GROMACS .gro file of C-alpha atoms in nm:
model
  336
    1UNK     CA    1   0.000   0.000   0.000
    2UNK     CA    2   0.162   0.338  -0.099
    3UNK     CA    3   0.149   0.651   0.124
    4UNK     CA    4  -0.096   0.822  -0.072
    5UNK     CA    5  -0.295   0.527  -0.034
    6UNK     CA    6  -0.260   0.512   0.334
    7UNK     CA    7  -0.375   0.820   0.385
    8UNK     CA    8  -0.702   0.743   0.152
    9UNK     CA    9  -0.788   0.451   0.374
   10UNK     CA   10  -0.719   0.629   0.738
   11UNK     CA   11  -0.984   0.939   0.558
   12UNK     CA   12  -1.252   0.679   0.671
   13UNK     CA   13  -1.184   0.666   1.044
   14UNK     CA   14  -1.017   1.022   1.032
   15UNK     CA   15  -1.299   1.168   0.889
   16UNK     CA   16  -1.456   1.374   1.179
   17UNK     CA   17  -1.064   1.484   1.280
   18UNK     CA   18  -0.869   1.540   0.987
   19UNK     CA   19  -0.903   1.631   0.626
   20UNK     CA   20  -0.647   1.440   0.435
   21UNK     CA   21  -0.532   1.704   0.271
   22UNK     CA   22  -0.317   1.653  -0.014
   23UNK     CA   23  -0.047   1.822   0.136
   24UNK     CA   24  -0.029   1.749   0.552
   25UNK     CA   25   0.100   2.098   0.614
   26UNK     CA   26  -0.114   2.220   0.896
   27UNK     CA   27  -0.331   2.521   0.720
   28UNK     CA   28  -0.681   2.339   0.723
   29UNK     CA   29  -0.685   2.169   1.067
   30UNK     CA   30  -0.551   2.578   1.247
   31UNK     CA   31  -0.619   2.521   1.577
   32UNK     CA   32  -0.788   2.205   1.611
   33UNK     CA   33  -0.660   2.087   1.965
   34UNK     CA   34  -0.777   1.820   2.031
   35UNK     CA   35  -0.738   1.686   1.704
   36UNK     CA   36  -0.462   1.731   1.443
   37UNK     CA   37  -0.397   2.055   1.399
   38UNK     CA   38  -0.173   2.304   1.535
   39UNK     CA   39  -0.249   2.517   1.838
   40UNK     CA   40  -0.396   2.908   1.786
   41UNK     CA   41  -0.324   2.994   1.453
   42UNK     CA   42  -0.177   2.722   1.378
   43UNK     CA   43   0.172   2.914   1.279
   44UNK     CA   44   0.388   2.653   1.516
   45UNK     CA   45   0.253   2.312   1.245
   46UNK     CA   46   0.294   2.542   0.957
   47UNK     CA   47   0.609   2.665   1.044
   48UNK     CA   48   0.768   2.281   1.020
   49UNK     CA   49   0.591   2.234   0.727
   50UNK     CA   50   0.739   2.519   0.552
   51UNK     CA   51   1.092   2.521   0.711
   52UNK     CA   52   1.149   2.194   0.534
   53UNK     CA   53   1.017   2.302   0.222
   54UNK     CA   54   1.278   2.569   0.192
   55UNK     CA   55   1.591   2.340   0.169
   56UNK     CA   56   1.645   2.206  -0.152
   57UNK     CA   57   1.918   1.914  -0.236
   58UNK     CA   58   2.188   1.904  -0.475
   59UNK     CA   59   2.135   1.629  -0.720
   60UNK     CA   60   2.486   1.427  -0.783
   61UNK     CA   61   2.541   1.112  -0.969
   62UNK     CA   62   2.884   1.041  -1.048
   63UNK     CA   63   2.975   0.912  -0.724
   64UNK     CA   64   3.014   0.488  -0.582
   65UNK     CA   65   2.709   0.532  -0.326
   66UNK     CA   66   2.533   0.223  -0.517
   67UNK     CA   67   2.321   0.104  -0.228
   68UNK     CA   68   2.325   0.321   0.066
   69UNK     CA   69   2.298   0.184   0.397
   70UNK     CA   70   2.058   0.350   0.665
   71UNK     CA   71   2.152   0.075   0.965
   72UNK     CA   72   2.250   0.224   1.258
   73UNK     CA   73   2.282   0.164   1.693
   74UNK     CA   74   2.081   0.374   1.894
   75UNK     CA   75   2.116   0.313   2.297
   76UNK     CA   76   2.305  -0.020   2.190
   77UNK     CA   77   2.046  -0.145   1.922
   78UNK     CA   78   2.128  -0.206   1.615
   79UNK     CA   79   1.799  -0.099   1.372
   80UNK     CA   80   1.727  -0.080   1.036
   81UNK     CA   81   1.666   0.284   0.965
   82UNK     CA   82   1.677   0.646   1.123
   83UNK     CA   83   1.356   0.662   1.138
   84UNK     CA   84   1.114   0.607   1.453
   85UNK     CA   85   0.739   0.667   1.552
   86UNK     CA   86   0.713   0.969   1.706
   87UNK     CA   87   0.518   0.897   2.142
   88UNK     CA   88   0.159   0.983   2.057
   89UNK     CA   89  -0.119   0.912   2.299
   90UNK     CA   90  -0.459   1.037   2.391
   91UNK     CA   91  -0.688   0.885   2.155
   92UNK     CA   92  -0.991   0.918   2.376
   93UNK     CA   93  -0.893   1.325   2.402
   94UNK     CA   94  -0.835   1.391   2.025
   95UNK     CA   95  -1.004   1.088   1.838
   96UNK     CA   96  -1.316   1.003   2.067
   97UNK     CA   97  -1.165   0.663   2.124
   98UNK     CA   98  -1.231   0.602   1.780
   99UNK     CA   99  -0.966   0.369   1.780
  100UNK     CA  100  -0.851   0.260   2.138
  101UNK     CA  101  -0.520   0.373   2.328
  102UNK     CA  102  -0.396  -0.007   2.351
  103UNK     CA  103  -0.499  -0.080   1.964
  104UNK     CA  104  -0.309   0.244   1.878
  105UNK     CA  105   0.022   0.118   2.127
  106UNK     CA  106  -0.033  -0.219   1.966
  107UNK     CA  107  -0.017  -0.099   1.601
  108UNK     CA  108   0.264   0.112   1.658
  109UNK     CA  109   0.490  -0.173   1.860
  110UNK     CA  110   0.446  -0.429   1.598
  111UNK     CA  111   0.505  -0.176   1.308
  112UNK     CA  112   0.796  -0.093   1.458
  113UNK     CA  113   0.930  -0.401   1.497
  114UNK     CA  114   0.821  -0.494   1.131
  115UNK     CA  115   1.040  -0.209   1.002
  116UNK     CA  116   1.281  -0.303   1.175
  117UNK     CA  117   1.342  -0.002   1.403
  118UNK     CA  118   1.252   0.101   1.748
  119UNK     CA  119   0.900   0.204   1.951
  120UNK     CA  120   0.780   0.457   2.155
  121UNK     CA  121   0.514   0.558   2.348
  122UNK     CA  122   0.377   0.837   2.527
  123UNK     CA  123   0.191   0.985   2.851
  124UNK     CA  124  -0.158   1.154   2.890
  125UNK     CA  125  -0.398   1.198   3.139
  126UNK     CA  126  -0.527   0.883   3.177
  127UNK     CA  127  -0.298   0.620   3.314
  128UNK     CA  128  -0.409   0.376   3.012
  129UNK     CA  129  -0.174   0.551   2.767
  130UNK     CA  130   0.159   0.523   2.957
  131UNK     CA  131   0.055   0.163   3.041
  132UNK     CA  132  -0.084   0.031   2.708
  133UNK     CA  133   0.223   0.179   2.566
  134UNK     CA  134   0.456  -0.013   2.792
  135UNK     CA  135   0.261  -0.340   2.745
  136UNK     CA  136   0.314  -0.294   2.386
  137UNK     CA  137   0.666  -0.306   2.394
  138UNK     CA  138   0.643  -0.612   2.573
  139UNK     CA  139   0.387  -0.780   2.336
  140UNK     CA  140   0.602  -0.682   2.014
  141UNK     CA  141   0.922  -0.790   2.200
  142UNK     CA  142   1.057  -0.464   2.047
  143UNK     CA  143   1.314  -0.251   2.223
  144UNK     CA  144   1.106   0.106   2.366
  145UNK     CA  145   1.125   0.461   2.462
  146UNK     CA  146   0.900   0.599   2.731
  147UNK     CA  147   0.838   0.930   2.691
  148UNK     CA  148   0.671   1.086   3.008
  149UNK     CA  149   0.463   1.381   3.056
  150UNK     CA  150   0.625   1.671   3.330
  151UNK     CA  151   0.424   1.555   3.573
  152UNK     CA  152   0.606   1.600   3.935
  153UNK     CA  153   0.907   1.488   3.993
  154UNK     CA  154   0.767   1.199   4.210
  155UNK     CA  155   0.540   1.144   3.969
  156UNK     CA  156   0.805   1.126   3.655
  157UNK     CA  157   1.038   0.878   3.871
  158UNK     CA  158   0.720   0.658   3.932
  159UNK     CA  159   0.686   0.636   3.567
  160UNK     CA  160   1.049   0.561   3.510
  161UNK     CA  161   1.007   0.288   3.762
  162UNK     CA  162   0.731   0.142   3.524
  163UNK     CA  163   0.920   0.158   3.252
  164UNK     CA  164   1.260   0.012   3.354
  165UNK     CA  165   1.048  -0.280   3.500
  166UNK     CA  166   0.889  -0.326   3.158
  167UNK     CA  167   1.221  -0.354   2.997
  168UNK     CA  168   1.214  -0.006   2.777
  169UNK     CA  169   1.553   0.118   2.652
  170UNK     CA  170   1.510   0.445   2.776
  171UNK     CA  171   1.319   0.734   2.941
  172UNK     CA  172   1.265   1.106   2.920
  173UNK     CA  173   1.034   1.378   2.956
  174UNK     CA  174   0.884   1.574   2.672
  175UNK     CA  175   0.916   1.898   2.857
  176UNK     CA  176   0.731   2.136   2.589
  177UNK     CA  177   0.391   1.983   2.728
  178UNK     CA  178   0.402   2.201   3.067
  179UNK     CA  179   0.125   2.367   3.014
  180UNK     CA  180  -0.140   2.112   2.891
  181UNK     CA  181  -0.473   2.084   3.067
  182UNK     CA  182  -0.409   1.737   3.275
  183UNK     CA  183  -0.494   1.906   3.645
  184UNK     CA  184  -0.864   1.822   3.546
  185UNK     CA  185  -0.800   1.470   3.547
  186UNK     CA  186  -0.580   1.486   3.796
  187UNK     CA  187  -0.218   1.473   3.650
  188UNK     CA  188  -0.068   1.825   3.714
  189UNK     CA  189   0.230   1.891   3.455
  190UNK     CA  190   0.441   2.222   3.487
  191UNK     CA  191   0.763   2.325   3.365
  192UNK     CA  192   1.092   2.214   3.547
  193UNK     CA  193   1.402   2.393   3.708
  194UNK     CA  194   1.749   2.272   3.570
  195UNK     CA  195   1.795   2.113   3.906
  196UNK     CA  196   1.466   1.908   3.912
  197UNK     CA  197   1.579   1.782   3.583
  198UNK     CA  198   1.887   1.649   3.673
  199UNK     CA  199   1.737   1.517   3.930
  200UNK     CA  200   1.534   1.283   3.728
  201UNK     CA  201   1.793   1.167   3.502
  202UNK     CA  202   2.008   1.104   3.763
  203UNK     CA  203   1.704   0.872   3.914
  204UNK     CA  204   1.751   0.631   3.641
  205UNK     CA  205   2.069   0.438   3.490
  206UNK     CA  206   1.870   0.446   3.153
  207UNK     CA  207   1.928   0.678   2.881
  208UNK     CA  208   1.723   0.968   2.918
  209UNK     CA  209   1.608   1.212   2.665
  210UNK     CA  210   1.494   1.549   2.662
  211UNK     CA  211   1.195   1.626   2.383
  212UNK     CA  212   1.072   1.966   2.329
  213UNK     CA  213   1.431   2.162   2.285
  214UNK     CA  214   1.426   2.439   2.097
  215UNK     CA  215   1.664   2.679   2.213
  216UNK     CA  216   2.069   2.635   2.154
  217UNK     CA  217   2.062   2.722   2.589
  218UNK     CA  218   1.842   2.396   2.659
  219UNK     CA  219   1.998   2.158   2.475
  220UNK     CA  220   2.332   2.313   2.639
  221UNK     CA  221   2.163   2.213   2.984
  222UNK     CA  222   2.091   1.865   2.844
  223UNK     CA  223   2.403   1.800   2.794
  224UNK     CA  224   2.489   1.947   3.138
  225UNK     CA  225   2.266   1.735   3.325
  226UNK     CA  226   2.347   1.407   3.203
  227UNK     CA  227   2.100   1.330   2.938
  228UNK     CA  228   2.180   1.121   2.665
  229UNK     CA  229   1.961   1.228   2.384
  230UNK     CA  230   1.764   1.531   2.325
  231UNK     CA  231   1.437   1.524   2.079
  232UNK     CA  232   1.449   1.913   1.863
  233UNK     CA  233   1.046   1.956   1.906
  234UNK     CA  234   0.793   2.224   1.925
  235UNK     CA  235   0.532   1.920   2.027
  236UNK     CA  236   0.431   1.905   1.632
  237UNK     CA  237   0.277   2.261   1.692
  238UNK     CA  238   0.039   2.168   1.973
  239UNK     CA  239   0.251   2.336   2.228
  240UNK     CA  240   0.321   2.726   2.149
  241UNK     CA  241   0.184   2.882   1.928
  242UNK     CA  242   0.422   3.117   1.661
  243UNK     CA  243   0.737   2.938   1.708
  244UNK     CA  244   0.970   2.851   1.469
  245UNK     CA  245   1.025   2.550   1.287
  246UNK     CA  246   1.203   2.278   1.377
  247UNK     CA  247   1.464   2.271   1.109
  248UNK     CA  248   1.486   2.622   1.132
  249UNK     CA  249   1.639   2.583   1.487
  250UNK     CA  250   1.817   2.242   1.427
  251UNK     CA  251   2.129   2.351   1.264
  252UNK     CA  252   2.258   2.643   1.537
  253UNK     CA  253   2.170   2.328   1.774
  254UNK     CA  254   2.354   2.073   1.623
  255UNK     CA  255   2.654   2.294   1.570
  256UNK     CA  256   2.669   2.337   1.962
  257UNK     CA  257   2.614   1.996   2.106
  258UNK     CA  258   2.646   1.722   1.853
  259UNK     CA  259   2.888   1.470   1.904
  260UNK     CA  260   2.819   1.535   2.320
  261UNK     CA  261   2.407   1.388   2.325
  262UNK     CA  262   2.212   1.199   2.085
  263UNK     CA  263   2.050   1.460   1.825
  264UNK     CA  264   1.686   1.379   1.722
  265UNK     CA  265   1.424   1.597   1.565
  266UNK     CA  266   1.029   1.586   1.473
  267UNK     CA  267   0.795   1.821   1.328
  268UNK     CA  268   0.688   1.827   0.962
  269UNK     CA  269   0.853   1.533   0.868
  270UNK     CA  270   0.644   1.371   0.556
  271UNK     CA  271   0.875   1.166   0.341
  272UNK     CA  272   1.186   0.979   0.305
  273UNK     CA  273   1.358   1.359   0.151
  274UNK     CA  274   1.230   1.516   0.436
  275UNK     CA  275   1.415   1.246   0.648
  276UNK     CA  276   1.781   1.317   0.441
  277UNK     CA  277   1.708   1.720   0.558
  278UNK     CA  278   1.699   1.710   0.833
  279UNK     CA  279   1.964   1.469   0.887
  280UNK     CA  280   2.192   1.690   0.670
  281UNK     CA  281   2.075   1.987   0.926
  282UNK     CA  282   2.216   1.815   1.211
  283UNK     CA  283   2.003   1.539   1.351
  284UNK     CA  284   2.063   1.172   1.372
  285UNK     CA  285   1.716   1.043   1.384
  286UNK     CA  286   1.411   1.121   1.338
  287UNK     CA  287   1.066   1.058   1.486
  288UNK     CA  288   0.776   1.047   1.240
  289UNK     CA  289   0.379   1.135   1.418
  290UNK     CA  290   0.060   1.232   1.189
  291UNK     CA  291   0.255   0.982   0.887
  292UNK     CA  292   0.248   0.717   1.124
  293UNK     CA  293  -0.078   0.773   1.248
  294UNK     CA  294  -0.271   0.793   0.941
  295UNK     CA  295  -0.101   0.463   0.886
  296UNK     CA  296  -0.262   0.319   1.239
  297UNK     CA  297  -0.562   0.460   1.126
  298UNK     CA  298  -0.549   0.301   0.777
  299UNK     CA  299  -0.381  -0.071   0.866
  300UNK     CA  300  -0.332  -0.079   1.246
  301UNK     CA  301   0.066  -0.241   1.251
  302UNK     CA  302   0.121  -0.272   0.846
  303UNK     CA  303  -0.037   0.050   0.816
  304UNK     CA  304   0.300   0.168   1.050
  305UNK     CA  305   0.501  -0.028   0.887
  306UNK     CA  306   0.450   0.085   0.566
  307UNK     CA  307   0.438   0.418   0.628
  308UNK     CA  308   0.831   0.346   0.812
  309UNK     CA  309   0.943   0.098   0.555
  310UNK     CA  310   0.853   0.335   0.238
  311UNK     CA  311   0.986   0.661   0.417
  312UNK     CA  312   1.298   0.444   0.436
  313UNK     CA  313   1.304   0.352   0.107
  314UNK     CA  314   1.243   0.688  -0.039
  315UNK     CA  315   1.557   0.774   0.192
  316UNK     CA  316   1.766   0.545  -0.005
  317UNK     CA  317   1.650   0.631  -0.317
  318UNK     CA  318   1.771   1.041  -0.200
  319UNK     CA  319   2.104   0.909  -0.054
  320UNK     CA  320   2.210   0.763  -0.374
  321UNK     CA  321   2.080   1.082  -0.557
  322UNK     CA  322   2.276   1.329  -0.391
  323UNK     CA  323   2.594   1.054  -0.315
  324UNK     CA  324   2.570   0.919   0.021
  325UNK     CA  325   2.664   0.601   0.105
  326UNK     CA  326   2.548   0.596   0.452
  327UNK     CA  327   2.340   0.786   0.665
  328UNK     CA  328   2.645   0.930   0.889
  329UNK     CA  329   2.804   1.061   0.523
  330UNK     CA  330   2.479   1.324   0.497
  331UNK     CA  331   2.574   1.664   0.566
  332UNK     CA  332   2.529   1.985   0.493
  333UNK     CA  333   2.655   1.932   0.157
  334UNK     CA  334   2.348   1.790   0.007
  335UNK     CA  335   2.168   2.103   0.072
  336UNK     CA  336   2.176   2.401  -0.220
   0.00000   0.00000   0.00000
C-alpha cells in the first residue's frame, strides 16, 4: 500500500478529525486541539511544514554510493533505519476513542518491529496511555522509549520505575507539554528547574532524553545534566503557538552539542527527503507522528510499517541521488 494510499484509507476513520489534505501541512486543521492541527493559529505546524520546504538538495550522480545503507545503533540497538514513531497518545482526548489507546500502542509496537526499528510511546492523562504503551513493547518484544509527561518529579520517577520494570531502553520527559490541561484529570504537569531535571535523570541508569528543545541554551543544559539524547520539538505545533520551525532551529543546535548527546528531531517530517534534511541539518534520527498515524488509522501495525518501511526507502532512493553512502556521510553538503 503506498502513502498516498494510506492516507485514503485512514480518511474513513479520520474523517470527523482530519481532512487528508493533499499536502499534511497544517493550514486546514488551524487550531484544532484536540485533534490534528496546530495550536492558535496554527503558525507553530505550519512553520515545520514550511521550514522543510525551503531546503532544496543538490542532485549528484557520479559518485560509488550504489546502495546506501541506513543501519545504525541507537542506545546499543542495532535498527534498520533512522527513522522512529514519534510517542503519541490520547486517543480518547483527540479521536473520541475512535480507535482505542492499547490498539493504537499495539499498532505502533508491531510496526515498529516490522520495520525493523525502534518504539515509543507516550503519557496523557489517563494512566491507560503510559501503560498500554509499555505493554506494547512487551507484546512486540521490540526494544522502547517511554516518553513521560512533566508531571512532578515523584510522579516522573514513578513512571520511570514502570518503565525500567517493563524492559524499555530508555526514558525522558517531553518537557514542551508544561502547560497542557491534565490538572482536570488529575495529573498536574508544569515546567521544570534545571535542578529538578537532573534530578530525574540522575534517578535512572537508563538513557534519558529530553523532547521539546528548541533553544541552543536547553539543549546546552541537556548535555549538562546528564541526558543522553535530546528530541528538537515544538510538540508538532500543539505546544506554542508562533514558534519557529524545527529545522529552522536544528542547525545552530547541532553545531553546539552534537557529538556530546544523541541529536533527534520531529515536526513536519512527511517523506523519506524530508528524512535526508533534516539529517543533513544536524540530527541523527528522526521521529515520524501524523505519517504514522494515518497509517494506524489506515492498517493498524502494516499500516506503521509501511508508512516506516517506504519513508525508508524513499531515503535510499535520495542518498544515492545526492551521493551518500550511509546515513552518517549526509551533511550539509546535500543542501543548495
Amino acid at each position: 500500500m503506498e502513502l498516498t494510499n494510506i492516507r485514503k484509507k485512514a480518511k474513513n476513520r479520520l474523517a470527523e478529525f482530519c481532512s487528508s489534505c493533499w499536502e499534511c501541512n497544517g493550514e486546514v486543521c488551524r487550531g484544532q486541539v484536540p485533534g490534528m492541527g496546530g495550536v492558535g493559529t496554527g503558525r507553530s505546524f505550519i512553520n515545520n511544514f514550511r521550514a522543510l520546504n525551503m531546503y532544496q538538495l543538490n542532485l549528484r550522480s557520479m559518485h560509488q554510493a550504489i546502495s546506501p545503507e541506513t543501519e545504525l545503533i541507537l542506545f546499543g540497538e542495532r535498527i534498520a533505519t533512522p527513522i522512529l514513531p514519534a510517542p503519541i497518545g490520547g486517543m480518547n482526548v483527540n479521536f473520541n476513542n475512535v480507535i482505542s489507546e492499547k490498539e493504537y500502542a499495539d499498532s505502533v509496537s508491531y510496526g515498529a518491529k516490522q520495520a525493523g526499528t525502534i518504539s515509543t510511546c507516550g503519557d496523557g492523562s489517563l494512566d491507560e496511555v503510559f501503560e498500554s504503551g509499555l505493554q506494547s513493547f512487551q507484546k512486540a518484544g521490540v526494544p522502547g522509549i517511554a516518553m513521560i509527561k512533566p508531571r512532578s518529579v515523584e510522579g516522573i520517577i514513578n513512571r520511570i520505575r514502570q518503565a525500567e520494570e517493563s524492559g524499555a531502553i530508555a526514558v525522558g520527559v517531553d518537557v514542551d507539554a508544561c502547560a497542557f490541561n491534565m490538572a482536570e484529570k488529575g495529573a498536574p504537569v508544569g515546567p521544570k528547574s534545571f535542578y529538578q531535571m537532573r534530578r530525574i535523570v540522575q534517578s535512572t541508569s537508563l538513557p534519558f532524553i529530553i523532547k521539546g528543545v528548541m533553544t541552543v541554551q536547553e539543549a546546552e543544559m541537556a548535555v549538562e545534566m546528564g541526558a543522553a539524547g535530546i528530541v528538537v520539538s515544538n510538540h508538532g505545533g500543539r505546544a506554542l503557538d508562533y514558534t519557529p520551525g524545527t529545522a529552522e532551529v536544528l542547525p545552530e543546535i547541532a553545531e553546539k552539542v552534537k557529538g556530546e548527546i544523541v541529536i533527534m528531531v520531529d515536526g513536519g517530517i512527511r517523506s523519506g527527503i524530508d528524512v535526508l534534511k533534516v539529517l543533513a541539518l544536524g540530527a541523527e534520527f528522526v521521529l515520524v507522528g501524523r505519517p504514522v498515524l494515518h497509517g494506524v488509522f489506515a492498517d493498524y501495525n502494516n499500516g506503521v510499517s509501511t508508512v516506516l518501511e517506504q519513508m525508508t526507502s524513499e531515503l535510499r532512493r535520495t542518498m544515492m541521488l545526492t551521493g551518500c553512502a550511509h546515513v552518517k556521510a549526509i551533511d550539509e553538503r546535500v543542501i543548495y
